[in-house]
Short mmCIF file of C-alpha atoms in Angstrom, two decimals:
data_model
loop_
_atom_site.label_atom_id
_atom_site.label_comp_id
_atom_site.label_asym_id
_atom_site.label_seq_id
_atom_site.Cartn_x
_atom_site.Cartn_y
_atom_site.Cartn_z
CA MET A 1 70.68 -6.01 17.52
CA ASN A 2 71.09 -9.23 19.44
CA SER A 3 68.81 -12.18 18.78
CA PHE A 4 66.86 -11.64 22.03
CA ARG A 5 65.87 -8.13 21.01
CA ALA A 6 65.02 -9.19 17.53
CA LEU A 7 62.70 -11.89 18.81
CA ARG A 8 61.07 -9.49 21.23
CA SER A 9 60.41 -6.95 18.44
CA LEU A 10 58.91 -9.71 16.35
CA ALA A 11 56.66 -10.76 19.24
CA ILE A 12 55.47 -7.14 19.76
CA LEU A 13 54.70 -6.72 16.05
CA THR A 14 52.80 -10.09 15.84
CA ALA A 15 50.75 -9.34 18.95
CA ALA A 16 49.82 -5.87 17.69
CA ILE A 17 48.65 -7.26 14.32
CA LEU A 18 46.66 -10.10 15.90
CA LEU A 19 45.04 -7.83 18.51
CA ALA A 20 44.26 -5.19 15.89
CA ALA A 21 42.63 -7.70 13.59
CA ALA A 22 40.63 -9.53 16.24
CA PRO A 23 37.63 -7.11 16.71
CA PHE A 24 36.82 -7.37 13.02
CA ALA A 25 36.64 -11.16 12.72
CA PRO A 26 32.99 -11.29 14.04
CA VAL A 27 31.87 -8.70 11.48
CA ALA A 28 33.21 -10.80 8.64
CA ALA A 29 31.76 -14.02 10.06
CA GLN A 30 28.32 -12.34 10.62
CA GLN A 31 27.81 -11.38 6.96
CA PRO A 32 27.02 -14.79 5.41
CA ALA A 33 24.20 -15.54 7.93
CA PRO A 34 22.76 -12.50 9.62
CA ARG A 35 19.70 -13.10 11.82
CA GLY A 36 16.63 -13.11 9.61
CA LYS A 37 14.71 -9.78 9.91
CA VAL A 38 11.95 -8.72 7.56
CA VAL A 39 9.45 -5.92 7.46
CA MET A 40 6.34 -6.48 5.38
CA GLN A 41 4.30 -3.64 4.01
CA VAL A 42 0.51 -3.67 3.61
CA SER A 43 -0.62 -0.58 1.71
CA ASP A 44 -3.44 -2.01 -0.40
CA ALA A 45 -7.19 -2.05 0.44
CA ASP A 46 -7.37 -5.56 -1.01
CA PRO A 47 -8.04 -8.45 1.50
CA ALA A 48 -6.25 -10.84 -0.94
CA ARG A 49 -3.02 -8.87 -0.27
CA TRP A 50 -3.67 -9.02 3.48
CA ASN A 51 -3.89 -12.78 3.31
CA LEU A 52 -0.75 -12.91 1.14
CA ALA A 53 1.15 -10.90 3.70
CA LEU A 54 -0.05 -13.24 6.46
CA ASN A 55 0.88 -16.32 4.36
CA ASN A 56 4.33 -14.81 3.67
CA ALA A 57 4.97 -14.29 7.37
CA LYS A 58 3.85 -17.84 8.18
CA ASN A 59 6.03 -19.32 5.41
CA VAL A 60 9.07 -17.41 6.70
CA GLN A 61 8.44 -18.75 10.23
CA THR A 62 7.94 -22.29 8.94
CA ASP A 63 11.01 -22.24 6.72
CA LEU A 64 13.49 -20.58 9.15
CA GLY A 65 11.93 -21.43 12.50
CA ALA A 66 9.90 -18.75 14.30
CA ALA A 67 12.57 -18.32 16.88
CA ASN A 68 15.22 -17.47 14.28
CA VAL A 69 13.53 -14.57 12.54
CA ASP A 70 11.97 -11.15 13.44
CA ILE A 71 8.91 -10.24 11.39
CA GLU A 72 7.00 -6.99 11.37
CA ILE A 73 3.90 -6.27 9.29
CA VAL A 74 3.23 -2.58 8.90
CA ALA A 75 -0.18 -1.46 7.60
CA TYR A 76 -0.67 2.05 6.36
CA GLY A 77 -2.62 4.15 3.84
CA PRO A 78 -5.23 2.10 1.97
CA GLY A 79 -3.87 -0.99 3.82
CA LEU A 80 -5.04 0.12 7.23
CA GLY A 81 -8.32 -1.72 6.93
CA MET A 82 -6.45 -4.97 7.58
CA LEU A 83 -6.03 -3.89 11.19
CA MET A 84 -9.43 -2.36 12.00
CA ALA A 85 -11.72 -4.02 14.48
CA ASP A 86 -14.00 -5.34 11.71
CA SER A 87 -11.20 -6.68 9.52
CA VAL A 88 -12.03 -9.85 7.61
CA VAL A 89 -8.58 -11.19 8.60
CA GLY A 90 -8.87 -10.30 12.26
CA ASN A 91 -8.56 -13.89 13.38
CA ARG A 92 -5.52 -14.48 11.24
CA VAL A 93 -3.88 -11.24 12.62
CA ALA A 94 -4.42 -12.44 16.20
CA GLU A 95 -2.97 -15.81 15.26
CA ALA A 96 0.10 -14.13 13.69
CA ILE A 97 0.67 -11.95 16.79
CA GLY A 98 0.37 -15.13 18.97
CA ALA A 99 3.01 -16.75 16.76
CA GLY A 100 5.43 -13.85 17.44
CA VAL A 101 4.82 -11.50 14.44
CA LYS A 102 4.73 -7.86 15.35
CA VAL A 103 1.81 -6.19 13.69
CA ILE A 104 1.77 -2.39 13.43
CA ALA A 105 -0.70 0.28 12.44
CA CYS A 106 0.19 3.75 11.18
CA GLU A 107 -1.12 6.55 13.38
CA ASN A 108 -0.77 9.14 10.59
CA THR A 109 -3.28 7.15 8.53
CA MET A 110 -5.55 6.79 11.60
CA ARG A 111 -5.53 10.48 12.23
CA GLY A 112 -6.47 11.08 8.57
CA ARG A 113 -9.46 8.82 8.94
CA LYS A 114 -10.39 10.04 12.45
CA LEU A 115 -9.77 6.64 13.88
CA THR A 116 -8.55 5.87 17.42
CA GLN A 117 -7.10 2.71 18.98
CA ALA A 118 -10.69 1.79 19.98
CA ASP A 119 -11.49 1.27 16.31
CA MET A 120 -8.58 -1.13 15.85
CA LEU A 121 -7.84 -4.79 16.57
CA GLY A 122 -6.48 -5.53 20.04
CA GLU A 123 -2.83 -6.47 20.70
CA ILE A 124 -1.53 -4.59 17.61
CA ALA A 125 1.27 -2.07 17.99
CA TYR A 126 1.42 1.53 16.72
CA VAL A 127 3.97 3.83 15.12
CA SER A 128 3.50 7.51 14.30
CA ALA A 129 4.38 6.99 10.59
CA GLY A 130 4.26 3.53 9.05
CA VAL A 131 6.47 4.53 6.05
CA VAL A 132 9.20 5.83 8.38
CA GLU A 133 9.12 2.58 10.34
CA ILE A 134 9.58 0.59 7.14
CA MET A 135 12.35 2.88 5.96
CA GLN A 136 14.27 2.86 9.23
CA LYS A 137 14.07 -0.93 9.64
CA GLN A 138 15.63 -1.32 6.17
CA GLN A 139 18.42 1.07 7.05
CA GLN A 140 19.00 -1.11 10.16
CA GLY A 141 19.54 -4.20 7.96
CA TRP A 142 16.01 -5.65 7.75
CA ALA A 143 14.86 -7.05 4.44
CA TYR A 144 11.64 -5.55 2.94
CA ILE A 145 8.83 -7.49 1.36
CA ARG A 146 5.91 -5.71 -0.32
CA PRO A 147 3.56 -8.67 -1.00
CA MET B 1 64.66 -7.45 30.22
CA ASN B 2 64.90 -4.42 32.60
CA SER B 3 61.74 -2.60 33.66
CA PHE B 4 62.37 0.40 31.39
CA ARG B 5 62.43 -1.78 28.30
CA ALA B 6 59.34 -3.73 29.43
CA LEU B 7 57.38 -0.47 29.91
CA ARG B 8 58.52 0.84 26.54
CA SER B 9 57.32 -2.40 24.87
CA LEU B 10 53.95 -2.11 26.59
CA ALA B 11 53.59 1.49 25.45
CA ILE B 12 54.33 0.61 21.87
CA LEU B 13 51.83 -2.29 21.90
CA THR B 14 49.12 -0.06 23.45
CA ALA B 15 49.66 2.79 21.00
CA ALA B 16 49.56 0.37 18.08
CA ILE B 17 46.27 -1.12 19.19
CA LEU B 18 44.61 2.24 19.86
CA LEU B 19 45.77 3.72 16.53
CA ALA B 20 44.65 0.62 14.65
CA ALA B 21 41.22 0.63 16.19
CA ALA B 22 40.59 4.37 15.89
CA PRO B 23 39.58 4.63 12.20
CA PHE B 24 36.71 2.08 12.71
CA ALA B 25 34.98 3.84 15.60
CA PRO B 26 32.97 6.16 13.32
CA VAL B 27 31.65 3.15 11.31
CA ALA B 28 30.38 1.58 14.48
CA ALA B 29 28.78 4.81 15.70
CA GLN B 30 27.11 5.43 12.34
CA GLN B 31 25.17 2.21 12.21
CA PRO B 32 22.47 2.92 14.85
CA ALA B 33 21.29 6.16 13.23
CA PRO B 34 22.27 6.50 9.63
CA ARG B 35 20.94 9.59 7.70
CA GLY B 36 17.47 8.84 6.41
CA LYS B 37 17.56 8.00 2.66
CA VAL B 38 14.70 6.51 0.78
CA VAL B 39 13.94 5.87 -2.89
CA MET B 40 10.27 5.50 -3.81
CA GLN B 41 9.12 3.63 -6.88
CA VAL B 42 6.22 4.60 -8.99
CA SER B 43 5.49 1.93 -11.61
CA ASP B 44 1.74 1.84 -11.72
CA ALA B 45 -0.53 3.79 -14.13
CA ASP B 46 -2.86 4.53 -11.19
CA PRO B 47 -3.19 8.09 -9.92
CA ALA B 48 -4.12 6.84 -6.46
CA ARG B 49 -0.66 5.33 -6.27
CA TRP B 50 0.91 8.56 -7.45
CA ASN B 51 -0.89 10.36 -4.60
CA LEU B 52 0.18 7.65 -2.08
CA ALA B 53 3.84 8.10 -3.11
CA LEU B 54 3.53 11.86 -2.66
CA ASN B 55 1.80 11.43 0.71
CA ASN B 56 4.51 8.98 1.80
CA ALA B 57 7.18 11.47 0.88
CA LYS B 58 5.45 14.22 2.78
CA ASN B 59 4.93 12.06 5.89
CA VAL B 60 8.64 11.13 5.90
CA GLN B 61 9.61 14.78 5.75
CA THR B 62 7.10 15.71 8.50
CA ASP B 63 8.14 12.95 10.81
CA LEU B 64 11.92 13.21 10.45
CA GLY B 65 12.34 16.84 9.37
CA ALA B 66 12.86 17.59 5.69
CA ALA B 67 16.49 18.57 6.33
CA ASN B 68 17.29 15.19 7.88
CA VAL B 69 16.26 12.90 5.03
CA ASP B 70 16.95 12.40 1.34
CA ILE B 71 14.01 11.33 -0.75
CA GLU B 72 13.82 10.31 -4.37
CA ILE B 73 10.74 9.37 -6.29
CA VAL B 74 11.48 7.41 -9.48
CA ALA B 75 8.71 6.91 -12.05
CA TYR B 76 9.09 4.32 -14.78
CA GLY B 77 7.18 1.96 -16.94
CA PRO B 78 3.39 2.38 -16.48
CA GLY B 79 4.18 4.92 -13.77
CA LEU B 80 5.63 7.49 -16.09
CA GLY B 81 2.33 9.27 -16.57
CA MET B 82 2.78 10.69 -13.11
CA LEU B 83 5.47 13.03 -14.54
CA MET B 84 3.97 13.91 -17.92
CA ALA B 85 3.10 17.54 -18.56
CA ASP B 86 -0.64 16.76 -18.34
CA SER B 87 -0.34 14.74 -15.09
CA VAL B 88 -3.28 15.04 -12.71
CA VAL B 89 -0.76 15.37 -9.82
CA GLY B 90 1.45 17.98 -11.58
CA ASN B 91 0.82 20.58 -8.80
CA ARG B 92 1.67 18.14 -6.08
CA VAL B 93 4.87 17.07 -7.88
CA ALA B 94 6.00 20.72 -8.11
CA GLU B 95 5.25 21.10 -4.45
CA ALA B 96 7.26 18.05 -3.54
CA ILE B 97 10.22 19.29 -5.61
CA GLY B 98 9.95 22.64 -3.88
CA ALA B 99 10.06 20.86 -0.51
CA GLY B 100 13.34 19.11 -1.48
CA VAL B 101 12.17 15.85 -2.91
CA LYS B 102 14.07 14.71 -6.03
CA VAL B 103 11.62 13.45 -8.66
CA ILE B 104 13.07 11.47 -11.55
CA ALA B 105 11.71 10.10 -14.79
CA CYS B 106 13.10 7.07 -16.67
CA GLU B 107 14.47 7.91 -20.13
CA ASN B 108 14.18 4.21 -21.23
CA THR B 109 10.45 4.42 -20.73
CA MET B 110 10.31 7.81 -22.46
CA ARG B 111 12.11 6.48 -25.49
CA GLY B 112 9.70 3.51 -25.67
CA ARG B 113 6.82 5.94 -25.80
CA LYS B 114 8.51 8.47 -28.17
CA LEU B 115 8.42 11.13 -25.47
CA THR B 116 10.98 14.00 -24.99
CA GLN B 117 11.58 16.28 -22.01
CA ALA B 118 9.22 18.76 -23.71
CA ASP B 119 6.41 16.34 -22.88
CA MET B 120 7.27 16.18 -19.23
CA LEU B 121 6.74 18.30 -16.14
CA GLY B 122 9.36 21.00 -15.58
CA GLU B 123 12.02 20.78 -12.80
CA ILE B 124 12.06 16.97 -12.71
CA ALA B 125 15.29 15.07 -13.15
CA TYR B 126 16.13 12.18 -15.53
CA VAL B 127 18.06 8.94 -15.41
CA SER B 128 18.78 6.57 -18.24
CA ALA B 129 17.13 3.60 -16.51
CA GLY B 130 14.81 4.05 -13.57
CA VAL B 131 15.13 0.48 -12.37
CA VAL B 132 18.90 0.80 -12.31
CA GLU B 133 18.63 4.03 -10.25
CA ILE B 134 16.42 2.32 -7.68
CA MET B 135 18.74 -0.66 -7.52
CA GLN B 136 21.91 1.34 -7.10
CA LYS B 137 20.41 3.58 -4.43
CA GLN B 138 19.54 0.48 -2.40
CA GLN B 139 23.04 -0.92 -2.77
CA GLN B 140 24.32 2.46 -1.45
CA GLY B 141 22.28 2.08 1.72
CA TRP B 142 19.01 3.75 0.81
CA ALA B 143 15.76 2.25 1.92
CA TYR B 144 13.14 1.34 -0.79
CA ILE B 145 9.47 2.02 -0.64
CA ARG B 146 7.13 0.68 -3.30
CA PRO B 147 3.84 2.45 -2.28
CA MET C 1 67.17 5.39 24.94
CA ASN C 2 69.76 5.68 22.10
CA SER C 3 68.73 6.83 18.72
CA PHE C 4 69.05 3.43 17.20
CA ARG C 5 66.54 1.99 19.65
CA ALA C 6 64.23 4.97 19.17
CA LEU C 7 64.20 4.48 15.40
CA ARG C 8 63.58 0.80 15.79
CA SER C 9 60.60 1.43 18.02
CA LEU C 10 59.21 3.96 15.49
CA ALA C 11 59.59 1.44 12.73
CA ILE C 12 57.74 -1.26 14.68
CA LEU C 13 54.96 1.10 15.44
CA THR C 14 54.60 2.33 11.83
CA ALA C 15 54.67 -1.27 10.49
CA ALA C 16 52.03 -2.31 12.96
CA ILE C 17 49.67 0.49 12.01
CA LEU C 18 50.15 -0.03 8.24
CA LEU C 19 49.64 -3.82 8.51
CA ALA C 20 46.62 -3.40 10.74
CA ALA C 21 44.99 -0.86 8.38
CA ALA C 22 45.77 -2.73 5.16
CA PRO C 23 43.01 -5.44 5.22
CA PHE C 24 40.28 -2.78 5.48
CA ALA C 25 41.26 -0.69 2.45
CA PRO C 26 39.42 -2.99 0.00
CA VAL C 27 36.25 -2.75 2.03
CA ALA C 28 36.30 1.00 1.89
CA ALA C 29 37.02 0.89 -1.85
CA GLN C 30 34.19 -1.62 -2.51
CA GLN C 31 31.48 0.47 -1.04
CA PRO C 32 31.01 3.12 -3.76
CA ALA C 33 30.58 0.55 -6.56
CA PRO C 34 29.45 -2.87 -5.27
CA ARG C 35 28.67 -5.44 -7.89
CA GLY C 36 25.13 -5.02 -9.16
CA LYS C 37 22.89 -7.61 -7.60
CA VAL C 38 19.06 -7.45 -7.73
CA VAL C 39 16.23 -9.79 -6.84
CA MET C 40 12.86 -9.17 -8.49
CA GLN C 41 9.61 -10.29 -7.05
CA VAL C 42 6.65 -11.43 -9.10
CA SER C 43 3.61 -12.00 -6.84
CA ASP C 44 0.81 -10.82 -9.02
CA ALA C 45 -1.41 -12.97 -11.28
CA ASP C 46 -1.22 -10.20 -13.92
CA PRO C 47 0.73 -10.88 -17.16
CA ALA C 48 1.40 -7.16 -17.53
CA ARG C 49 3.46 -7.31 -14.30
CA TRP C 50 5.39 -10.40 -15.63
CA ASN C 51 6.25 -8.47 -18.74
CA LEU C 52 7.27 -5.52 -16.58
CA ALA C 53 9.57 -7.74 -14.55
CA LEU C 54 11.11 -9.15 -17.69
CA ASN C 55 11.51 -5.67 -19.14
CA ASN C 56 13.14 -4.50 -15.92
CA ALA C 57 15.66 -7.33 -15.99
CA LYS C 58 16.49 -6.62 -19.67
CA ASN C 59 16.91 -2.88 -18.99
CA VAL C 60 19.31 -3.54 -16.11
CA GLN C 61 21.41 -5.86 -18.25
CA THR C 62 21.43 -3.31 -21.12
CA ASP C 63 22.37 -0.41 -18.85
CA LEU C 64 25.04 -2.11 -16.72
CA GLY C 65 26.16 -4.92 -19.04
CA ALA C 66 24.85 -8.43 -18.51
CA ALA C 67 28.28 -9.59 -17.30
CA ASN C 68 28.30 -6.94 -14.49
CA VAL C 69 25.12 -7.75 -12.69
CA ASP C 70 23.35 -10.69 -11.04
CA ILE C 71 19.63 -10.80 -11.50
CA GLU C 72 17.12 -13.16 -9.98
CA ILE C 73 13.40 -13.21 -10.65
CA VAL C 74 11.37 -15.00 -7.98
CA ALA C 75 7.75 -15.94 -8.61
CA TYR C 76 5.50 -17.00 -5.77
CA GLY C 77 1.93 -16.83 -4.59
CA PRO C 78 -0.40 -15.46 -7.25
CA GLY C 79 2.71 -14.76 -9.38
CA LEU C 80 3.53 -18.46 -9.93
CA GLY C 81 1.51 -18.55 -13.19
CA MET C 82 4.43 -16.71 -14.88
CA LEU C 83 6.47 -19.85 -14.69
CA MET C 84 3.85 -22.54 -15.51
CA ALA C 85 4.35 -24.62 -18.64
CA ASP C 86 1.47 -22.79 -20.35
CA SER C 87 2.63 -19.27 -19.38
CA VAL C 88 1.87 -16.58 -21.89
CA VAL C 89 5.40 -15.20 -21.27
CA GLY C 90 7.14 -18.64 -21.59
CA ASN C 91 9.25 -17.57 -24.56
CA ARG C 92 10.42 -14.43 -22.85
CA VAL C 93 11.29 -16.36 -19.69
CA ALA C 94 13.43 -18.77 -21.77
CA GLU C 95 15.10 -15.82 -23.42
CA ALA C 96 15.89 -14.21 -20.03
CA ILE C 97 17.36 -17.40 -18.78
CA GLY C 98 19.43 -17.60 -21.92
CA ALA C 99 20.69 -14.06 -21.19
CA GLY C 100 21.87 -15.08 -17.68
CA VAL C 101 18.89 -14.19 -15.57
CA LYS C 102 18.15 -16.73 -12.83
CA VAL C 103 14.42 -17.43 -12.76
CA ILE C 104 13.07 -19.16 -9.64
CA ALA C 105 9.70 -20.77 -8.63
CA CYS C 106 8.51 -21.12 -5.09
CA GLU C 107 7.90 -24.75 -4.06
CA ASN C 108 5.64 -23.75 -1.14
CA THR C 109 3.25 -22.24 -3.69
CA MET C 110 3.52 -25.31 -5.93
CA ARG C 111 2.62 -27.61 -3.08
CA GLY C 112 -0.34 -25.45 -2.22
CA ARG C 113 -1.57 -25.82 -5.85
CA LYS C 114 -0.63 -29.50 -6.16
CA LEU C 115 1.87 -28.71 -8.97
CA THR C 116 5.13 -30.55 -9.69
CA GLN C 117 8.10 -29.57 -11.80
CA ALA C 118 6.46 -31.31 -14.67
CA ASP C 119 3.83 -28.56 -14.68
CA MET C 120 6.44 -25.80 -14.94
CA LEU C 121 8.65 -24.21 -17.67
CA GLY C 122 11.93 -26.02 -18.27
CA GLU C 123 15.29 -24.60 -17.12
CA ILE C 124 13.89 -22.61 -14.24
CA ALA C 125 15.24 -23.07 -10.71
CA TYR C 126 13.44 -23.82 -7.42
CA VAL C 127 13.57 -22.65 -3.80
CA SER C 128 11.49 -24.06 -0.94
CA ALA C 129 10.13 -20.58 0.01
CA GLY C 130 10.19 -17.76 -2.46
CA VAL C 131 9.72 -15.06 0.19
CA VAL C 132 12.68 -16.41 2.17
CA GLU C 133 14.87 -16.29 -0.88
CA ILE C 134 13.95 -12.67 -1.47
CA MET C 135 14.54 -11.82 2.12
CA GLN C 136 17.92 -13.54 2.40
CA LYS C 137 19.24 -12.04 -0.84
CA GLN C 138 18.46 -8.57 0.51
CA GLN C 139 20.26 -9.31 3.81
CA GLN C 140 23.22 -10.36 1.64
CA GLY C 141 23.32 -6.91 0.00
CA TRP C 142 21.11 -7.45 -3.03
CA ALA C 143 18.73 -4.73 -4.10
CA TYR C 144 15.00 -5.58 -4.32
CA ILE C 145 12.65 -4.62 -7.02
CA ARG C 146 8.93 -5.29 -6.87
CA PRO C 147 7.80 -4.23 -10.36
#
């Protein structure tokens, strides 16, 4: 093999390796600092827990910057009262939504209690099953906090 | 370099890149919709929590289809009573197992209370440490629900 | 193309594929048995929960071997009392730290209660926001236990 051909072969090999490795570099770089994403569960009938969940969301936004983190609060089962129209934390829920927190009620729980969206706080979101929402978010890489 | 050799080099390079990238395509495709897998923790002595865990399992199966999701309920510590032979939710536990939910008792907790499998509900499964089971399932990509 | 050149082309292609695939083999091998890592949350004012968290940490170390697992206990909100100087589980916390468990207090909570490090147990660690610590650990692949 003359030296020109040897060099060409080496160049092909090098290019192939570099190109093959390139698409995986971002994956490796992403792992140390993924975007902050957290789903918080409210499944207690206790207003102290509702306040703790709202405090937790606020602290996460303060610490990381509201623009740098996605936060969902999902209320289901005995926790649904947090999001009913007469909730003692109604003002704080509205404030959290205003600050960019997504607040979600479980329609399964609502059906079980014969409630409609008219019975709930305004501006909240809905999912058919709160527990499935929490489960799927985790499997998509979100952290989970159960205050 | 004549044009035949240039074409051949290009073909080699293209083949190498395509072949190198191929094995990773399934990984990328899997991420948006992984199989539903969830481990639920029961560590409270409160039958209302036991019922909530059973409701949660049922809702997940209803919403996603029982065939599309793996569900484990792990009872340990103060939650072990859920799986004892005299459990107030014994019928519902049997029903959940019949519906494909894996229900697991912690042998560490049983030893601490001098209980054997004869003291427990039939058809349940066992692990040496409930907390380790919950931990390992999460590290294998399962979601975690603490009702 | 003569047979020498054909063989050389084949060799280049094979080498490129093997070299491109090699860096990903460890990733695939790592998935079935990642190093055990678990962050435990203490956010209840209830000493029974504090003991449960300490029991859980001990059981994980016993079952997997203390050298094979990283454990963090993070106390925040109503759970901070676990780590105050007068904590009823102070001895057990010291023992856990001695056994390699990292025990962490939330400075946000401390500020809210006008507490300084002088009011807390010795040898514990601190983070500015407990909930962010728990969230980030999960996004780095740690399991989460909320006893």
